[in-house]
């Protein structure tokens, strides 16, 4: 199978997704969803979401099964109180008014996207590789956003599904989560800047989620995102701010930015698992190395090495966290080890590139407002462009040999 020599960032994010078992909410849910009558595609993006099935009963039943699974999980695991009661009431109202309604009132978005993603959410609630507090928090947050407009409901369900499937162990899953979080945060700042100039406060707030989705749809093929059809996520808004969104993410979601965010999480985990004095220095004899090593590997994978996160004094009597810049550079080296960054690129060069804040980037991209998308050849990106297609580099032979030697019963 051959690909054009110049691939987009999607080649990176799709491969990272494969490492975590996540290929996007729609693709994943289709793999686990029971076979149901398909709605014939019409060839137009929005039309497939406005088609009405001739027999809606199988879809309603499948939706109800997923809602029942979510309800049982909340009843069993959520702490008693007002939030739990509100969540259960919200689920009950949602099922009564939007699922068990007249067949003619069952919306195409409910039959398609919502059904698939609610099934995904329900199936992941038993996934013990995701911490119980995260699962509880996800569904309680979901319940708060079920009884808004149908498009808003769809986006809230998709957000919950994405949050759950991205909570995987290892560095690859963390990179996806971090990348998606940065995209959401940066596009939200762009939308708020744009809408404050053209809309009233109330209207801007109501359309915020839809305008962010419009821009995410616009950059989806570059950043491995799922496209969600939303009548308020309009092409007109993409024409207004789509090229600004592309340039903003290119300037701000960089290898160094992702590595810095991961380094923050590593530092936070290490200090919380020891004492806060690890950031300034603590006696080495008080450091319990093996529990820390196991925690690091469980959270961030084997590409992150504990020794590279710690700094000892000359006589090894005191230990502290390495400076943030050194942690960031180690994370970037780990990115290269898992194949995220092309092996022929110099980590020091990428790490030393001047950082660009969102505020600075927003000032630099104002000239792109209203520019209609034009075809441009993809520029050289700091990613291994075959990474998404499963052709990432092989693990280092020396590391493999070291791991083999460490196995019980293996003699040097």
CSV table of C-alpha atoms in Angstrom, one decimal:
chain,number,residue,atom,x,y,z
A,1,UNK,CA,0.0,0.0,0.0
A,2,UNK,CA,1.5,3.4,-1.0
A,3,UNK,CA,0.9,6.9,0.3
A,4,UNK,CA,1.6,10.3,-1.0
A,5,UNK,CA,5.1,11.3,0.1
A,6,UNK,CA,3.8,14.4,1.9
A,7,UNK,CA,1.4,13.3,4.7
A,8,UNK,CA,-0.5,15.4,7.2
A,9,UNK,CA,-0.3,15.3,11.0
A,10,UNK,CA,-3.1,12.8,10.8
A,11,UNK,CA,-0.5,10.2,10.0
A,12,UNK,CA,1.0,10.8,13.5
A,13,UNK,CA,-2.2,10.9,15.5
A,14,UNK,CA,-3.8,7.9,13.9
A,15,UNK,CA,-0.8,5.7,14.7
A,16,UNK,CA,-0.7,6.9,18.3
A,17,UNK,CA,-4.4,6.0,18.5
A,18,UNK,CA,-3.6,2.5,17.3
A,19,UNK,CA,-1.1,2.1,20.1
A,20,UNK,CA,-3.9,2.8,22.6
A,21,UNK,CA,-6.6,0.9,20.8
A,22,UNK,CA,-8.4,4.1,20.0
A,23,UNK,CA,-9.3,5.0,16.4
A,24,UNK,CA,-11.8,7.7,17.1
A,25,UNK,CA,-15.3,7.5,18.6
A,26,UNK,CA,-17.2,6.5,15.4
A,27,UNK,CA,-14.8,3.8,14.3
A,28,UNK,CA,-14.4,2.3,17.7
A,29,UNK,CA,-18.1,2.2,18.4
A,30,UNK,CA,-18.9,0.7,15.1
A,31,UNK,CA,-16.6,-2.2,16.0
A,32,UNK,CA,-18.4,-2.9,19.2
A,33,UNK,CA,-22.0,-2.0,18.1
A,34,UNK,CA,-24.4,-4.9,17.3
A,35,UNK,CA,-25.4,-5.1,13.7
A,36,UNK,CA,-28.4,-3.0,13.1
A,37,UNK,CA,-30.1,-1.8,9.9
A,38,UNK,CA,-27.8,0.7,8.2
A,39,UNK,CA,-29.0,4.1,7.0
A,40,UNK,CA,-27.9,4.4,3.4
A,41,UNK,CA,-25.4,7.2,2.8
A,42,UNK,CA,-26.5,9.8,0.4
A,43,UNK,CA,-23.1,11.2,-0.5
A,44,UNK,CA,-23.6,14.5,1.3
A,45,UNK,CA,-22.1,15.0,4.8
A,46,UNK,CA,-25.2,16.4,6.5
A,47,UNK,CA,-27.8,14.4,4.6
A,48,UNK,CA,-26.7,11.1,6.2
A,49,UNK,CA,-27.6,12.6,9.6
A,50,UNK,CA,-31.1,13.8,8.4
A,51,UNK,CA,-32.2,10.4,7.1
A,52,UNK,CA,-34.9,8.7,9.1
A,53,UNK,CA,-34.9,4.9,9.6
A,54,UNK,CA,-38.1,3.1,8.5
A,55,UNK,CA,-38.0,0.9,11.7
A,56,UNK,CA,-36.7,2.8,14.7
A,57,UNK,CA,-37.4,0.1,17.4
A,58,UNK,CA,-34.0,-1.6,17.2
A,59,UNK,CA,-32.3,1.7,17.6
A,60,UNK,CA,-34.4,2.8,20.5
A,61,UNK,CA,-33.8,-0.6,22.2
A,62,UNK,CA,-30.0,-0.3,21.7
A,63,UNK,CA,-30.0,3.3,23.1
A,64,UNK,CA,-32.0,2.1,26.1
A,65,UNK,CA,-29.5,-0.7,26.8
A,66,UNK,CA,-26.7,1.8,26.9
A,67,UNK,CA,-28.5,4.2,29.1
A,68,UNK,CA,-29.4,1.4,31.5
A,69,UNK,CA,-25.8,0.4,31.7
A,70,UNK,CA,-24.8,4.0,32.5
A,71,UNK,CA,-27.6,4.3,35.0
A,72,UNK,CA,-26.6,1.1,36.8
A,73,UNK,CA,-23.0,2.3,37.0
A,74,UNK,CA,-24.0,5.6,38.6
A,75,UNK,CA,-26.3,3.9,41.1
A,76,UNK,CA,-23.5,1.5,42.1
A,77,UNK,CA,-20.5,3.7,42.2
A,78,UNK,CA,-21.4,7.4,42.5
A,79,UNK,CA,-21.4,8.9,46.0
A,80,UNK,CA,-24.9,9.6,47.4
A,81,UNK,CA,-26.0,13.2,47.2
A,82,UNK,CA,-27.5,15.9,45.0
A,83,UNK,CA,-25.2,15.3,42.0
A,84,UNK,CA,-26.0,11.6,41.9
A,85,UNK,CA,-29.7,12.3,42.1
A,86,UNK,CA,-29.5,15.0,39.4
A,87,UNK,CA,-27.6,12.6,37.1
A,88,UNK,CA,-30.1,9.8,37.5
A,89,UNK,CA,-33.0,12.3,36.9
A,90,UNK,CA,-31.3,13.7,33.8
A,91,UNK,CA,-30.8,10.2,32.4
A,92,UNK,CA,-34.5,9.4,33.1
A,93,UNK,CA,-35.7,12.5,31.3
A,94,UNK,CA,-33.3,12.0,28.4
A,95,UNK,CA,-34.6,8.5,27.8
A,96,UNK,CA,-38.2,9.4,28.2
A,97,UNK,CA,-38.2,12.5,25.9
A,98,UNK,CA,-35.5,11.7,23.3
A,99,UNK,CA,-35.3,7.9,23.1
A,100,UNK,CA,-38.6,6.4,24.1
A,101,UNK,CA,-40.5,9.0,22.1
A,102,UNK,CA,-42.7,8.8,19.0
A,103,UNK,CA,-40.7,7.2,16.1
A,104,UNK,CA,-41.1,10.4,14.1
A,105,UNK,CA,-39.5,12.3,17.0
A,106,UNK,CA,-36.4,10.1,17.2
A,107,UNK,CA,-33.8,12.3,15.6
A,108,UNK,CA,-31.2,11.0,13.1
A,109,UNK,CA,-28.4,12.3,15.3
A,110,UNK,CA,-29.8,10.2,18.1
A,111,UNK,CA,-30.0,7.1,15.9
A,112,UNK,CA,-26.5,7.5,14.5
A,113,UNK,CA,-23.8,9.3,16.5
A,114,UNK,CA,-25.5,9.3,19.9
A,115,UNK,CA,-26.4,5.7,19.8
A,116,UNK,CA,-22.9,4.6,18.8
A,117,UNK,CA,-21.1,6.8,21.3
A,118,UNK,CA,-23.5,6.0,24.2
A,119,UNK,CA,-22.8,2.3,23.6
A,120,UNK,CA,-19.0,3.1,23.7
A,121,UNK,CA,-19.4,5.0,27.0
A,122,UNK,CA,-21.5,2.1,28.5
A,123,UNK,CA,-18.9,-0.5,27.4
A,124,UNK,CA,-16.0,1.5,28.8
A,125,UNK,CA,-17.5,1.8,32.3
A,126,UNK,CA,-16.3,-1.7,33.0
A,127,UNK,CA,-12.8,-0.9,31.8
A,128,UNK,CA,-10.6,-1.2,34.8
A,129,UNK,CA,-7.6,0.3,33.0
A,130,UNK,CA,-9.4,3.6,33.5
A,131,UNK,CA,-9.5,4.7,37.1
A,132,UNK,CA,-12.9,4.5,38.8
A,133,UNK,CA,-12.9,8.2,39.8
A,134,UNK,CA,-12.4,9.1,36.1
A,135,UNK,CA,-15.2,6.9,35.0
A,136,UNK,CA,-17.5,8.3,37.6
A,137,UNK,CA,-16.6,11.9,36.8
A,138,UNK,CA,-17.1,11.3,33.0
A,139,UNK,CA,-20.6,10.0,33.3
A,140,UNK,CA,-21.7,12.6,35.9
A,141,UNK,CA,-20.4,15.3,33.6
A,142,UNK,CA,-22.2,13.5,30.7
A,143,UNK,CA,-25.6,13.6,32.5
A,144,UNK,CA,-25.3,17.4,33.0
A,145,UNK,CA,-25.3,17.9,29.2
A,146,UNK,CA,-28.0,15.5,28.0
A,147,UNK,CA,-31.0,17.8,28.0
A,148,UNK,CA,-29.9,20.7,25.8
A,149,UNK,CA,-30.3,21.1,22.1
A,150,UNK,CA,-29.8,18.0,20.0
A,151,UNK,CA,-26.6,19.2,18.5
A,152,UNK,CA,-25.2,20.3,21.9
A,153,UNK,CA,-26.3,16.9,23.4
A,154,UNK,CA,-24.4,15.1,20.5
A,155,UNK,CA,-21.2,17.1,21.2
A,156,UNK,CA,-21.4,16.4,25.0
A,157,UNK,CA,-21.9,12.7,24.4
A,158,UNK,CA,-19.0,12.7,21.9
A,159,UNK,CA,-16.8,14.5,24.5
A,160,UNK,CA,-17.5,12.0,27.2
A,161,UNK,CA,-16.8,9.1,24.8
A,162,UNK,CA,-13.5,10.7,23.8
A,163,UNK,CA,-12.5,11.3,27.4
A,164,UNK,CA,-13.1,7.7,28.3
A,165,UNK,CA,-11.3,6.0,25.3
A,166,UNK,CA,-8.4,8.3,25.7
A,167,UNK,CA,-7.8,7.3,29.4
A,168,UNK,CA,-5.3,4.6,28.4
A,169,UNK,CA,-2.1,3.6,30.1
A,170,UNK,CA,1.2,4.5,28.5
A,171,UNK,CA,2.9,7.5,26.8
A,172,UNK,CA,1.0,7.1,23.5
A,173,UNK,CA,-2.4,7.5,25.2
A,174,UNK,CA,-1.2,10.4,27.2
A,175,UNK,CA,0.1,12.2,24.0
A,176,UNK,CA,-3.3,11.8,22.4
A,177,UNK,CA,-5.1,13.2,25.5
A,178,UNK,CA,-2.6,16.1,25.8
A,179,UNK,CA,-2.8,16.9,22.1
A,180,UNK,CA,-6.6,16.9,22.1
A,181,UNK,CA,-6.7,19.0,25.3
A,182,UNK,CA,-4.4,21.6,23.8
A,183,UNK,CA,-6.5,21.8,20.6
A,184,UNK,CA,-9.7,22.3,22.6
A,185,UNK,CA,-8.1,25.0,24.7
A,186,UNK,CA,-6.5,26.9,21.9
A,187,UNK,CA,-9.4,26.8,19.5
A,188,UNK,CA,-11.7,28.0,22.4
A,189,UNK,CA,-9.5,31.0,22.8
A,190,UNK,CA,-9.7,31.7,19.1
A,191,UNK,CA,-13.4,31.4,19.0
A,192,UNK,CA,-13.9,33.7,22.0
A,193,UNK,CA,-11.6,36.3,20.4
A,194,UNK,CA,-13.5,36.1,17.1
A,195,UNK,CA,-17.0,36.0,18.5
A,196,UNK,CA,-16.5,38.8,20.9
A,197,UNK,CA,-16.0,41.1,17.9
A,198,UNK,CA,-19.1,40.0,16.0
A,199,UNK,CA,-21.7,38.6,18.4
A,200,UNK,CA,-23.4,39.6,21.6
A,201,UNK,CA,-22.4,38.0,24.8
A,202,UNK,CA,-25.4,35.7,25.1
A,203,UNK,CA,-25.2,34.6,21.5
A,204,UNK,CA,-21.5,34.1,21.6
A,205,UNK,CA,-21.8,31.9,24.7
A,206,UNK,CA,-24.6,29.8,23.1
A,207,UNK,CA,-22.7,29.2,19.9
A,208,UNK,CA,-19.3,28.6,21.5
A,209,UNK,CA,-19.3,24.8,21.5
A,210,UNK,CA,-20.6,24.7,17.9
A,211,UNK,CA,-18.0,27.2,16.6
A,212,UNK,CA,-15.2,25.2,18.3
A,213,UNK,CA,-16.5,22.1,16.6
A,214,UNK,CA,-16.6,23.8,13.3
A,215,UNK,CA,-12.9,24.6,13.6
A,216,UNK,CA,-12.1,21.0,14.8
A,217,UNK,CA,-13.9,19.7,11.7
A,218,UNK,CA,-11.8,22.0,9.6
A,219,UNK,CA,-8.5,20.7,11.0
A,220,UNK,CA,-9.6,17.1,11.6
A,221,UNK,CA,-7.5,15.5,8.8
A,222,UNK,CA,-4.4,17.3,10.0
A,223,UNK,CA,-4.8,16.4,13.7
A,224,UNK,CA,-6.5,13.0,13.7
A,225,UNK,CA,-9.9,14.3,15.0
A,226,UNK,CA,-13.3,12.9,14.4
A,227,UNK,CA,-15.6,15.0,12.3
A,228,UNK,CA,-18.9,15.7,13.9
A,229,UNK,CA,-21.7,17.0,11.7
A,230,UNK,CA,-23.5,19.9,13.4
A,231,UNK,CA,-25.8,22.3,11.6
A,232,UNK,CA,-24.4,25.2,13.7
A,233,UNK,CA,-20.8,24.2,13.0
A,234,UNK,CA,-21.1,25.9,9.7
A,235,UNK,CA,-18.9,26.1,6.6
A,236,UNK,CA,-19.3,29.9,6.8
A,237,UNK,CA,-17.5,29.8,10.2
A,238,UNK,CA,-14.8,27.6,8.8
A,239,UNK,CA,-14.3,30.2,6.0
A,240,UNK,CA,-14.1,32.9,8.5
A,241,UNK,CA,-11.6,31.4,11.0
A,242,UNK,CA,-10.6,28.0,9.6
A,243,UNK,CA,-7.2,29.1,8.3
A,244,UNK,CA,-6.6,31.0,11.5
A,245,UNK,CA,-7.2,27.7,13.4
A,246,UNK,CA,-4.7,25.8,11.2
A,247,UNK,CA,-2.0,28.4,11.8
A,248,UNK,CA,-2.7,28.7,15.5
A,249,UNK,CA,-2.3,24.9,16.1
A,250,UNK,CA,0.8,24.7,14.0
A,251,UNK,CA,2.4,27.5,16.1
A,252,UNK,CA,1.3,26.2,19.5
A,253,UNK,CA,0.8,22.4,19.4
A,254,UNK,CA,4.4,21.5,18.9
A,255,UNK,CA,6.6,18.6,20.0
A,256,UNK,CA,8.1,20.9,22.7
A,257,UNK,CA,4.7,22.1,23.9
A,258,UNK,CA,3.4,18.5,24.1
A,259,UNK,CA,6.5,17.4,25.9
A,260,UNK,CA,6.3,20.3,28.4
A,261,UNK,CA,2.8,19.3,29.3
A,262,UNK,CA,3.8,15.7,29.8
A,263,UNK,CA,6.8,16.8,31.9
A,264,UNK,CA,4.4,18.7,34.1
A,265,UNK,CA,2.4,15.6,34.7
A,266,UNK,CA,5.5,13.5,35.4
A,267,UNK,CA,6.7,16.1,38.0
A,268,UNK,CA,3.3,16.2,39.6
A,269,UNK,CA,3.1,12.4,39.9
A,270,UNK,CA,6.6,12.1,41.3
A,271,UNK,CA,6.1,14.8,43.9
A,272,UNK,CA,2.7,13.4,45.0
A,273,UNK,CA,4.1,9.9,45.3
A,274,UNK,CA,6.9,11.1,47.5
A,275,UNK,CA,6.9,14.4,49.3
A,276,UNK,CA,6.8,18.0,47.9
A,277,UNK,CA,10.4,18.4,49.0
A,278,UNK,CA,11.5,16.3,46.1
A,279,UNK,CA,11.1,19.4,44.0
A,280,UNK,CA,13.8,21.2,46.1
A,281,UNK,CA,15.7,18.2,47.4
A,282,UNK,CA,15.4,15.3,49.9
A,283,UNK,CA,17.7,12.7,51.5
A,284,UNK,CA,18.3,9.8,49.0
A,285,UNK,CA,17.7,7.3,51.8
A,286,UNK,CA,14.1,8.4,52.0
A,287,UNK,CA,13.5,7.8,48.3
A,288,UNK,CA,11.7,4.5,47.6
A,289,UNK,CA,12.9,3.9,44.1
A,290,UNK,CA,11.0,0.7,43.0
A,291,UNK,CA,7.5,1.9,43.8
A,292,UNK,CA,8.3,5.1,42.0
A,293,UNK,CA,9.6,3.2,39.0
A,294,UNK,CA,6.5,1.0,38.8
A,295,UNK,CA,4.3,4.1,39.1
A,296,UNK,CA,6.1,5.9,36.2
A,297,UNK,CA,5.9,2.8,34.0
A,298,UNK,CA,2.2,2.3,34.7
A,299,UNK,CA,1.3,5.9,34.0
A,300,UNK,CA,3.8,6.8,31.2
A,301,UNK,CA,5.1,3.5,29.8
A,302,UNK,CA,8.7,2.1,29.6
A,303,UNK,CA,9.9,5.0,27.4
A,304,UNK,CA,10.1,7.3,30.5
A,305,UNK,CA,13.0,6.3,32.8
A,306,UNK,CA,13.0,7.2,36.4
A,307,UNK,CA,16.7,7.9,36.5
A,308,UNK,CA,16.3,10.5,33.8
A,309,UNK,CA,13.8,12.4,35.9
A,310,UNK,CA,15.9,12.6,39.1
A,311,UNK,CA,19.1,14.5,39.8
A,312,UNK,CA,21.6,13.5,42.6
A,313,UNK,CA,24.3,15.6,44.3
A,314,UNK,CA,27.9,14.7,44.0
A,315,UNK,CA,27.9,12.1,46.8
A,316,UNK,CA,24.4,10.8,46.1
A,317,UNK,CA,23.2,11.8,49.5
A,318,UNK,CA,20.4,14.1,48.2
A,319,UNK,CA,18.0,13.8,45.3
A,320,UNK,CA,15.6,16.1,43.6
A,321,UNK,CA,13.6,16.5,40.4
A,322,UNK,CA,15.5,17.5,37.3
A,323,UNK,CA,14.8,21.0,36.0
A,324,UNK,CA,11.7,21.2,33.9
A,325,UNK,CA,13.7,21.9,30.7
A,326,UNK,CA,15.6,18.6,31.2
A,327,UNK,CA,12.4,16.7,31.9
A,328,UNK,CA,10.9,18.1,28.8
A,329,UNK,CA,13.9,17.0,26.7
A,330,UNK,CA,13.8,13.5,28.2
A,331,UNK,CA,10.1,13.3,27.2
A,332,UNK,CA,10.9,14.4,23.7
A,333,UNK,CA,13.5,11.6,23.5
A,334,UNK,CA,10.8,9.2,24.6
A,335,UNK,CA,8.6,10.6,21.8
A,336,UNK,CA,11.4,9.6,19.4
A,337,UNK,CA,11.7,6.2,21.0
A,338,UNK,CA,8.1,5.4,20.4
A,339,UNK,CA,8.3,6.7,16.9
A,340,UNK,CA,6.3,9.9,17.3
A,341,UNK,CA,9.2,12.2,16.3
A,342,UNK,CA,11.2,11.2,13.2
A,343,UNK,CA,14.5,9.5,14.1
A,344,UNK,CA,16.5,11.8,11.9
A,345,UNK,CA,15.5,15.0,13.8
A,346,UNK,CA,17.6,16.5,16.5
A,347,UNK,CA,15.8,16.7,19.9
A,348,UNK,CA,18.0,19.6,21.1
A,349,UNK,CA,17.0,21.6,18.0
A,350,UNK,CA,13.3,21.0,18.5
A,351,UNK,CA,13.5,21.7,22.3
A,352,UNK,CA,15.3,25.0,21.7
A,353,UNK,CA,12.9,26.4,19.2
A,354,UNK,CA,11.3,29.6,20.7
A,355,UNK,CA,8.0,28.9,22.3
A,356,UNK,CA,4.9,30.7,21.1
A,357,UNK,CA,2.1,31.4,23.5
A,358,UNK,CA,-1.6,31.3,22.3
A,359,UNK,CA,-1.8,35.1,22.8
A,360,UNK,CA,1.3,35.7,20.7
A,361,UNK,CA,0.0,33.3,18.0
A,362,UNK,CA,-3.4,35.0,17.9
A,363,UNK,CA,-1.7,38.3,17.2
A,364,UNK,CA,0.4,36.8,14.4
A,365,UNK,CA,-2.5,35.1,12.5
A,366,UNK,CA,-5.0,38.0,12.3
A,367,UNK,CA,-4.2,38.5,8.6
A,368,UNK,CA,-5.7,35.0,7.9
A,369,UNK,CA,-9.2,36.0,9.0
A,370,UNK,CA,-11.7,35.3,6.3
A,371,UNK,CA,-9.2,33.6,4.0
A,372,UNK,CA,-10.8,30.8,2.1
A,373,UNK,CA,-8.9,27.5,2.2
A,374,UNK,CA,-6.4,27.1,-0.6
A,375,UNK,CA,-4.4,24.0,-1.6
A,376,UNK,CA,-0.9,24.1,-0.3
A,377,UNK,CA,1.7,21.4,-0.3
A,378,UNK,CA,2.3,20.2,3.2
A,379,UNK,CA,5.4,21.6,4.8
A,380,UNK,CA,8.1,19.5,6.5
A,381,UNK,CA,6.6,18.6,9.9
A,382,UNK,CA,8.6,17.6,13.0
A,383,UNK,CA,6.8,14.2,13.2
A,384,UNK,CA,7.5,10.8,11.8
A,385,UNK,CA,5.0,10.9,9.0
A,386,UNK,CA,4.7,7.1,8.7
A,387,UNK,CA,3.9,6.8,12.4
A,388,UNK,CA,0.1,6.7,12.0
A,389,UNK,CA,0.3,3.9,9.5
A,390,UNK,CA,2.1,1.4,11.8
A,391,UNK,CA,5.6,1.9,10.3
A,392,UNK,CA,7.1,3.5,13.4
A,393,UNK,CA,10.7,2.8,14.1
A,394,UNK,CA,11.7,-0.5,15.9
A,395,UNK,CA,12.6,-0.3,19.6
A,396,UNK,CA,16.3,0.2,20.2
A,397,UNK,CA,18.2,-3.1,20.1
A,398,UNK,CA,20.3,-2.2,23.1
A,399,UNK,CA,17.2,-1.5,25.1
A,400,UNK,CA,15.7,-4.8,24.0
A,401,UNK,CA,18.8,-6.7,25.1
A,402,UNK,CA,18.8,-5.0,28.4
A,403,UNK,CA,15.2,-5.9,29.0
A,404,UNK,CA,15.9,-9.5,28.0
A,405,UNK,CA,18.8,-9.6,30.5
A,406,UNK,CA,16.6,-8.3,33.3
A,407,UNK,CA,14.1,-11.2,32.9
A,408,UNK,CA,14.2,-13.8,35.7
A,409,UNK,CA,16.2,-16.9,34.9
A,410,UNK,CA,18.3,-15.2,32.1
A,411,UNK,CA,22.0,-15.2,32.8
A,412,UNK,CA,24.5,-12.9,31.2
